[in-house]
mmCIF file of C-alpha atoms in Angstrom:
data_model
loop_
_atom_site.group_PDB
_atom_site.id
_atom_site.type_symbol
_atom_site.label_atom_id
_atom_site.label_comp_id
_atom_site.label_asym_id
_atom_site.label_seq_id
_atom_site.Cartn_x
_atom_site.Cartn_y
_atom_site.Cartn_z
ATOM 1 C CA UNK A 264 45.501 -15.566 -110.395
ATOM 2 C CA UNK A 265 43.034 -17.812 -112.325
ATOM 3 C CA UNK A 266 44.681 -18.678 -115.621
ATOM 4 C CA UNK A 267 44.806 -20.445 -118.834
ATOM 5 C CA UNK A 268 47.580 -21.586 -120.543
ATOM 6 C CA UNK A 269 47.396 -23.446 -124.034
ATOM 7 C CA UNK A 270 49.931 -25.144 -125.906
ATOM 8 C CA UNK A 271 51.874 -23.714 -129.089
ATOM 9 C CA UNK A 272 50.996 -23.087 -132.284
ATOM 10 C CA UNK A 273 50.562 -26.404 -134.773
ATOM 11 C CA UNK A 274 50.999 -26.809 -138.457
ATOM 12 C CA UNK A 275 49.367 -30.093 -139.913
ATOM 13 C CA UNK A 276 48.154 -31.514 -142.964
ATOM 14 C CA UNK A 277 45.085 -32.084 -144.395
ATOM 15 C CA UNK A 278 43.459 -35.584 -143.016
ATOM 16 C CA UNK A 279 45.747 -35.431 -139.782
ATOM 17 C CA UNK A 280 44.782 -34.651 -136.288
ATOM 18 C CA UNK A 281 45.811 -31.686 -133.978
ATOM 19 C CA UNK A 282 45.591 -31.934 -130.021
ATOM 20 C CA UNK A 283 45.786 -28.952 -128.151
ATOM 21 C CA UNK A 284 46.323 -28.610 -124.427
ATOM 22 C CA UNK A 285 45.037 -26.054 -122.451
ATOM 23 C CA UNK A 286 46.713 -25.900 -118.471
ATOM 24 C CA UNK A 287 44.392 -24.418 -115.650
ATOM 25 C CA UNK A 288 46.135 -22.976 -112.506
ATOM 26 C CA UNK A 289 44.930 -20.430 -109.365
ATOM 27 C CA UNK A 290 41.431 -22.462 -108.854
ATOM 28 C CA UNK A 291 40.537 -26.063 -108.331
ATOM 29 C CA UNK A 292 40.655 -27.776 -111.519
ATOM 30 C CA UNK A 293 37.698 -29.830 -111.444
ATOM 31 C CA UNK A 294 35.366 -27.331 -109.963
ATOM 32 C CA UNK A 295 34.608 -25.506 -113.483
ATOM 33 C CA UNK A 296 33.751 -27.143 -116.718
ATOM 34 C CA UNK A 297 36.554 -25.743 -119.526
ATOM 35 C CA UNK A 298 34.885 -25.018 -123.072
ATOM 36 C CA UNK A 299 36.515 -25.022 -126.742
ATOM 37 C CA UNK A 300 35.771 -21.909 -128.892
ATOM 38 C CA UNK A 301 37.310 -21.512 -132.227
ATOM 39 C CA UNK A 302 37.810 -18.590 -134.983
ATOM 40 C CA UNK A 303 38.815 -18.532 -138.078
ATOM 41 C CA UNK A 304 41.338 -16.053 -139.497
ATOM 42 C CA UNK A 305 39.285 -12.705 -140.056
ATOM 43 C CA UNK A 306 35.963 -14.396 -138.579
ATOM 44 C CA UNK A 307 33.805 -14.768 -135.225
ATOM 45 C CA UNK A 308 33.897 -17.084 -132.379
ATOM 46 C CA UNK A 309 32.665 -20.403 -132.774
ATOM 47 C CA UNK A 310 31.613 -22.762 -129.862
ATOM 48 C CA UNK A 311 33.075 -26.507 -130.140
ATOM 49 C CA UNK A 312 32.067 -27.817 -126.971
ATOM 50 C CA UNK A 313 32.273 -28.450 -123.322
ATOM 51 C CA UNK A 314 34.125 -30.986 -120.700
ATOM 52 C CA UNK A 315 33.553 -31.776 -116.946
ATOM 53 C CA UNK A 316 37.515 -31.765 -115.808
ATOM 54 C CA UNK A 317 35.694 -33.628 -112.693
ATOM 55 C CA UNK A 318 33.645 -36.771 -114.374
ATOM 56 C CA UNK A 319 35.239 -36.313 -117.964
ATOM 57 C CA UNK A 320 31.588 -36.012 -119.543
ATOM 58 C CA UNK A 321 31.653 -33.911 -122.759
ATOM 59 C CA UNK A 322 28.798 -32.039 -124.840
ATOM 60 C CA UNK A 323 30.276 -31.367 -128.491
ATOM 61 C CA UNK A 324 28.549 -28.928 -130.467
ATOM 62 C CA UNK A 325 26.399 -30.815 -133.661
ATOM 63 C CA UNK A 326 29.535 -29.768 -136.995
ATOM 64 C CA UNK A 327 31.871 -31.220 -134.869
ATOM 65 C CA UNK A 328 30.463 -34.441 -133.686
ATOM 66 C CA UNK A 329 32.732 -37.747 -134.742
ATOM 67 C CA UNK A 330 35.550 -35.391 -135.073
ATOM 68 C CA UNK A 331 36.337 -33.975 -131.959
ATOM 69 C CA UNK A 332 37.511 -35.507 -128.758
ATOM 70 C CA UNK A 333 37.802 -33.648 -125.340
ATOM 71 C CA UNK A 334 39.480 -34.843 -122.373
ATOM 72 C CA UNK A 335 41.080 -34.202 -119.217
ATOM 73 C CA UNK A 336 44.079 -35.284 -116.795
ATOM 74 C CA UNK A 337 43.360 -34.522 -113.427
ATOM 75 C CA UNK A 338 47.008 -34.627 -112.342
ATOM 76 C CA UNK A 339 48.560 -31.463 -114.574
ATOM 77 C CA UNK A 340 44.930 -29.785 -114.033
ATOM 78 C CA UNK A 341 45.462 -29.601 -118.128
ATOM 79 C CA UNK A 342 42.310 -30.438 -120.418
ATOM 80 C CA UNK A 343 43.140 -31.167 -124.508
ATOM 81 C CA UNK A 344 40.843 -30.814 -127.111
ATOM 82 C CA UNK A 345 41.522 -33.546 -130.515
ATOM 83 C CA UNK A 346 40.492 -32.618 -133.889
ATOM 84 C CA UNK A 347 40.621 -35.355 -136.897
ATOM 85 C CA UNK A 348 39.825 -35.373 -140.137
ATOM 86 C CA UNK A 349 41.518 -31.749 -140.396
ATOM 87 C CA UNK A 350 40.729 -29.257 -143.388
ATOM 88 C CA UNK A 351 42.211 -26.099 -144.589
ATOM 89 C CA UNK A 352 38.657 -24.873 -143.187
ATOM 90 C CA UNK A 353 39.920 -25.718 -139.713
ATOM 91 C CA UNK A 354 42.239 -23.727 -140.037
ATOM 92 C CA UNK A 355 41.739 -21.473 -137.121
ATOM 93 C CA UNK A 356 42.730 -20.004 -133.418
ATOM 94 C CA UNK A 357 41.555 -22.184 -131.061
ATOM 95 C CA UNK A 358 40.375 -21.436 -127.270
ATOM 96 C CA UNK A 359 39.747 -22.690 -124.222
ATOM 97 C CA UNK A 360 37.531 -20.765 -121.832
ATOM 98 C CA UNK A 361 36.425 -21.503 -117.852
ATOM 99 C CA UNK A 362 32.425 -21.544 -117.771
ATOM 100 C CA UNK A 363 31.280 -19.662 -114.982
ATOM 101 C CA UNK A 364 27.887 -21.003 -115.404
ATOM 102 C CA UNK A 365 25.288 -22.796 -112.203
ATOM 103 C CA UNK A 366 25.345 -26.706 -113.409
ATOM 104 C CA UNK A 367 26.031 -29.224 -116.260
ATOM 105 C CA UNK A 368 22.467 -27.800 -117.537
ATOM 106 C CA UNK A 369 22.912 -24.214 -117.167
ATOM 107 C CA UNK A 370 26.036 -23.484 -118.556
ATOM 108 C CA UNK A 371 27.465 -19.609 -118.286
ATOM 109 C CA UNK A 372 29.623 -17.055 -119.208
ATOM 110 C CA UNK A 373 33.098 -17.916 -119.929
ATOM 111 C CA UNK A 374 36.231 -16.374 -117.735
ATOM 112 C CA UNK A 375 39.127 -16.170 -118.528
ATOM 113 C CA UNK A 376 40.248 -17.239 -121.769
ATOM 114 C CA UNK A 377 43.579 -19.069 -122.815
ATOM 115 C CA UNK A 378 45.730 -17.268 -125.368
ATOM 116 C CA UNK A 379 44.939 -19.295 -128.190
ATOM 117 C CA UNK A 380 46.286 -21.465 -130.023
ATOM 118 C CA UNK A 381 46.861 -21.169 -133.807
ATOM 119 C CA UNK A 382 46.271 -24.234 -136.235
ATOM 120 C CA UNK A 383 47.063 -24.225 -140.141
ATOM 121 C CA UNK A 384 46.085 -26.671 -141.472
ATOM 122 C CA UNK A 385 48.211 -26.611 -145.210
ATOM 123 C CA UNK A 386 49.692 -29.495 -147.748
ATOM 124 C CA UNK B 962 19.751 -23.231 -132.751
ATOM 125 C CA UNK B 963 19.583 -19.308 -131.433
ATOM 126 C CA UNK B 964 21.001 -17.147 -133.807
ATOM 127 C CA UNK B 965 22.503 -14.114 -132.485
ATOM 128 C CA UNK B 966 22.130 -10.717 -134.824
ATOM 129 C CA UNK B 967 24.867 -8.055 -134.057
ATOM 130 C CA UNK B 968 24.141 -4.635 -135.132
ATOM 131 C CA UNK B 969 25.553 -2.342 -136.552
ATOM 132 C CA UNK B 970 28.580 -4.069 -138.467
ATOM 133 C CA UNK B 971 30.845 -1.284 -137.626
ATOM 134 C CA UNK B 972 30.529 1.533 -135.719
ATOM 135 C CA UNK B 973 32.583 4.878 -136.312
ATOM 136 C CA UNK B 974 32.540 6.875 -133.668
ATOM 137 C CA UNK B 975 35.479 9.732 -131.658
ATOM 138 C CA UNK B 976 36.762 9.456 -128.032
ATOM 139 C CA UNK B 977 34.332 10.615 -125.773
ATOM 140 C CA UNK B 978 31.295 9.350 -127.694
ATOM 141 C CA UNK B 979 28.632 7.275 -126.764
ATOM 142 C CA UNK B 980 28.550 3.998 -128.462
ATOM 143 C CA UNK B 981 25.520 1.794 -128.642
ATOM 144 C CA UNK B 982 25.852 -1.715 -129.718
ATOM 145 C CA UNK B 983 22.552 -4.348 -130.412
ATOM 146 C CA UNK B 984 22.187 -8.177 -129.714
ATOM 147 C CA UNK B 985 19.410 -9.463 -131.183
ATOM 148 C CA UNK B 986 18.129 -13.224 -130.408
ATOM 149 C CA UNK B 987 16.201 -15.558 -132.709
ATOM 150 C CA UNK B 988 14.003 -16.737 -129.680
ATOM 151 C CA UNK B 989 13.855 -15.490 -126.030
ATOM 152 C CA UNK B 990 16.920 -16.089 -124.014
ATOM 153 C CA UNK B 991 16.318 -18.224 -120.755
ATOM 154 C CA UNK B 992 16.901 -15.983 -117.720
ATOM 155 C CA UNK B 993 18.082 -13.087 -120.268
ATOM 156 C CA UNK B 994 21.419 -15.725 -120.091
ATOM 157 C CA UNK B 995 23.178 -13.061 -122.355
ATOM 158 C CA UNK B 996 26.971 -11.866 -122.129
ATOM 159 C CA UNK B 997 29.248 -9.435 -123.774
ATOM 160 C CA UNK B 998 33.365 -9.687 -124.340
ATOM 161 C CA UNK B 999 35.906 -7.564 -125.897
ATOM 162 C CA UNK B 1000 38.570 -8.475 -128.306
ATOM 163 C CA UNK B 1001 41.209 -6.412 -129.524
ATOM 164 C CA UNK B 1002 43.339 -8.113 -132.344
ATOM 165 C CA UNK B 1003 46.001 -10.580 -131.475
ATOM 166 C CA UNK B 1004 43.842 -10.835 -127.496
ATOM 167 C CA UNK B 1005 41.957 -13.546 -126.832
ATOM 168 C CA UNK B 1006 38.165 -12.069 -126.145
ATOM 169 C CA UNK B 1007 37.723 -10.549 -122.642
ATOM 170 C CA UNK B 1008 34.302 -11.134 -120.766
ATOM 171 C CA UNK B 1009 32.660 -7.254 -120.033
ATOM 172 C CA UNK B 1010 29.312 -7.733 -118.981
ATOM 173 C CA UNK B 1011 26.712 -10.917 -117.938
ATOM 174 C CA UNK B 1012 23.653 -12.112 -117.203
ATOM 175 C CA UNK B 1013 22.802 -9.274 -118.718
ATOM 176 C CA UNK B 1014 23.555 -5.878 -116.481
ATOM 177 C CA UNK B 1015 26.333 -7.695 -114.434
ATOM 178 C CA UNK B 1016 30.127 -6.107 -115.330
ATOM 179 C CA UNK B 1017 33.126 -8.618 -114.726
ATOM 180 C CA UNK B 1018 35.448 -7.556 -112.085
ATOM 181 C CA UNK B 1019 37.978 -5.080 -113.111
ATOM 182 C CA UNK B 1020 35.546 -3.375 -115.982
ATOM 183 C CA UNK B 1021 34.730 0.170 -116.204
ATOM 184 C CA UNK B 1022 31.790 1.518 -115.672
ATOM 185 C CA UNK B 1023 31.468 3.399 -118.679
ATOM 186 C CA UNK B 1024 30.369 -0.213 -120.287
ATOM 187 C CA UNK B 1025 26.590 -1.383 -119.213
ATOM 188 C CA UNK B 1026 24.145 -4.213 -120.060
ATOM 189 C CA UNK B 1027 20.840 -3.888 -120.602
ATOM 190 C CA UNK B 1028 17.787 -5.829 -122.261
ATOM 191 C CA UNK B 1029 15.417 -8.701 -122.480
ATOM 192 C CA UNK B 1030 13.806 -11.395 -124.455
ATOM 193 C CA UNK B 1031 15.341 -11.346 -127.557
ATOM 194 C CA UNK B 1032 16.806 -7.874 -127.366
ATOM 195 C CA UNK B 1033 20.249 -6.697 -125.585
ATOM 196 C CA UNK B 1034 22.513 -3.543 -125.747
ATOM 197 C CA UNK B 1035 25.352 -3.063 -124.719
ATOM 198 C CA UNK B 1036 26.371 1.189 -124.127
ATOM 199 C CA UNK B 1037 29.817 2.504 -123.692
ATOM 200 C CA UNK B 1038 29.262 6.214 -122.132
ATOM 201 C CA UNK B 1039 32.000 7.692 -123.183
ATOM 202 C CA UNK B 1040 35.001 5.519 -125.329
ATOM 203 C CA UNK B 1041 38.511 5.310 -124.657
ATOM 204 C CA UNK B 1042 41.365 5.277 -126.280
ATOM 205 C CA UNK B 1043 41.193 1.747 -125.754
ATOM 206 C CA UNK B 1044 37.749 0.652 -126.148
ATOM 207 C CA UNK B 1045 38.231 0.536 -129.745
ATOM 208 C CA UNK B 1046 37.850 -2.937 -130.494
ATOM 209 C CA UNK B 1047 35.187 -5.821 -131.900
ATOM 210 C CA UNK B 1048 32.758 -6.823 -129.062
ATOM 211 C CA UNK B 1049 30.806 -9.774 -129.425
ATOM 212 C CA UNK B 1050 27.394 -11.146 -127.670
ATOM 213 C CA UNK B 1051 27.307 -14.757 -126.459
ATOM 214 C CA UNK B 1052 23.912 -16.982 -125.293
ATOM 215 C CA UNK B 1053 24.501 -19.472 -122.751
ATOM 216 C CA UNK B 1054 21.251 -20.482 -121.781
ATOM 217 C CA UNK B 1055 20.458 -22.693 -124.258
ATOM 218 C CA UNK B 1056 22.810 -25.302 -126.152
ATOM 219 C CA UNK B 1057 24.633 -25.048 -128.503
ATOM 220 C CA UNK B 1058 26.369 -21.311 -127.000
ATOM 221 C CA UNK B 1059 26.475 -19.236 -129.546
ATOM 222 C CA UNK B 1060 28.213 -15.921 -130.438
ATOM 223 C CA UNK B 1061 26.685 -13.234 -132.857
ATOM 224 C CA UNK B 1062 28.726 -11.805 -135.495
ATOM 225 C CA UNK B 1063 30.499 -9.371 -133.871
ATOM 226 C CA UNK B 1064 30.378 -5.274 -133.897
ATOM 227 C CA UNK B 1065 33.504 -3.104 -134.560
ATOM 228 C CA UNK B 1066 33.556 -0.279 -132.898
ATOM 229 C CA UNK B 1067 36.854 1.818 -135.320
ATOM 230 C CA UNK B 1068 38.006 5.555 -134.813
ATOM 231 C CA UNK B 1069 35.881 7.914 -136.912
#
C-alpha cells in the first residue's frame, strides 16, 4: 500500500537546524510531488512547501523562505525537509503529504499523510 | 493569499445527527479546487472528500461535498461513534495551499 514513513521525533535548540526525512514506498517515487505541512501544538495545519522527487524543484511557502530547504534522494525514494534558524515557535508536528494534484501548476489534494514528526525546539 | 473561514468553531451534536460544517473562501476557488480531511488527535489528518463532491476511497458515504465559488460544506448524515473529530478545509488551486481553521465536531 502507498505509504509514508517519517523519521523520529527531534529535540533541538534554539538557532539549530532540524532535518526530517520522510520515506515513500507502494508507488513510484518520482511520479508525485511530496509537500511539508506543519502544526503547532493545539493549532491548525500549516503549508511549508512543495518538492518534485523527479527534477528536485521546490516552491516554499513566503514565512519560510531562506529557512527551509527541501530535497530528495532518488535511491531510498526518501524526501527531507531542513529547517534553520529554529525557534520555540517552530516548535511543532511536522508532515509530509503525497499531492494528488494534475501538474507542477495545479497542485491537489494531498494522500496519504506520514505520521508526523514532532520537533521541540527548547534551551 | 486565500484565507479559508471555518464555521462553526465547534459543533455539539449526538450520534445519529446531522452535522453541517462551512468553508468559506476569501476569493473564488479555481475549479472549486477545495478538499476536506479528518483528524482525530494523535492521527495525522485523513483526506475525506475533493474537488469538491469527490469522497477518497474507503470513505463513507454518510460524508458529502458540496459548494462553489467561495462557499463549501461539508454534511455528515448521520455521525458515528467515530466521526467525532476536527475536520479541516484545504485550497489547492491557488498557491500558497492553505487550510482554514478547523471545525470540531465534540459529543453533545
Amino acid at each position: 500500500q502507498v505509504q509514508l514513513v517519517q523519521s523520529g521525533a527531534e529535540v533541538k535548540k534554539p538557532g539549530a537546524s532540524v532535518k526530517v526525512s520522510c520515506k515513500a514506498s507502494g508507488y513510484t517515487f518520482s511520479t508525485y510531488f511530496i509537500h511539508w505541512v506543519r502544526q503547532a501544538p493545539g493549532q491548525g495545519l500549516e503549508w511549508m512547501g512543495i518538492i518534485n522527487p523527479s527534477g528536485g524543484s521546490t516552491d516554499y511557502a513566503q514565512k519560510f523562505q531562506g529557512r527551509v530547504t527541501m530535497t530528495r534522494d532518488k535511491s531510498t525514494s526518501t524526501v527531507y525537509m531542513e529547517l534553520s534558524s529554529l525557534r520555540s515557535e517552530d516548535t511543532a508536528v511536522y508532515y509530509c503529504a503525497r499531492d494528488l494534484g494534475l501538474s507542477w501548476l495545479v497542485r491537489g489534494w494531498f494522500d496519504p499523510w506520514g505520521q508526523g514528526t514532532l520537533v521541540t525546539v527548547s534551551s | 493569499e486565500i484565507v479559508l473561514t471555518q464555521s462553526p468553531d465547534t459543533l455539539s451534536l449526538s450520534p445519529g445527527e446531522r452535522a453541517t460544517l462551512s468553508c468559506r473562501a476569501s476569493q473564488s476557488l479555481s475549479s472549486n479546487y477545495l478538499a476536506w480531511y479528518q483528524q482525530k488527535p494523535g492521527q495525522a489528518p485523513r483526506l475525506l472528500i475533493f474537488g469538491p463532491s469527490n469522497r477518497a476511497t474507503g470513505i463513507p458515504d454518510r460524508f458529502s461535498g458540496s459548494g462553489s465559488g467561495t462557499d463549501f460544506a461539508l454534511t455528515i448524515s448521520r455521525l458515528e461513534p467515530e466521526d467525532f473529530a476536527v475536520y479541516y478545509c484545504q485550497q489547492y488551486g491557488t498557491s500558497p495551499l492553505t487550510f482554514g481553521g478547523g471545525t470540531k465536531v465534540e459529543v453533545k
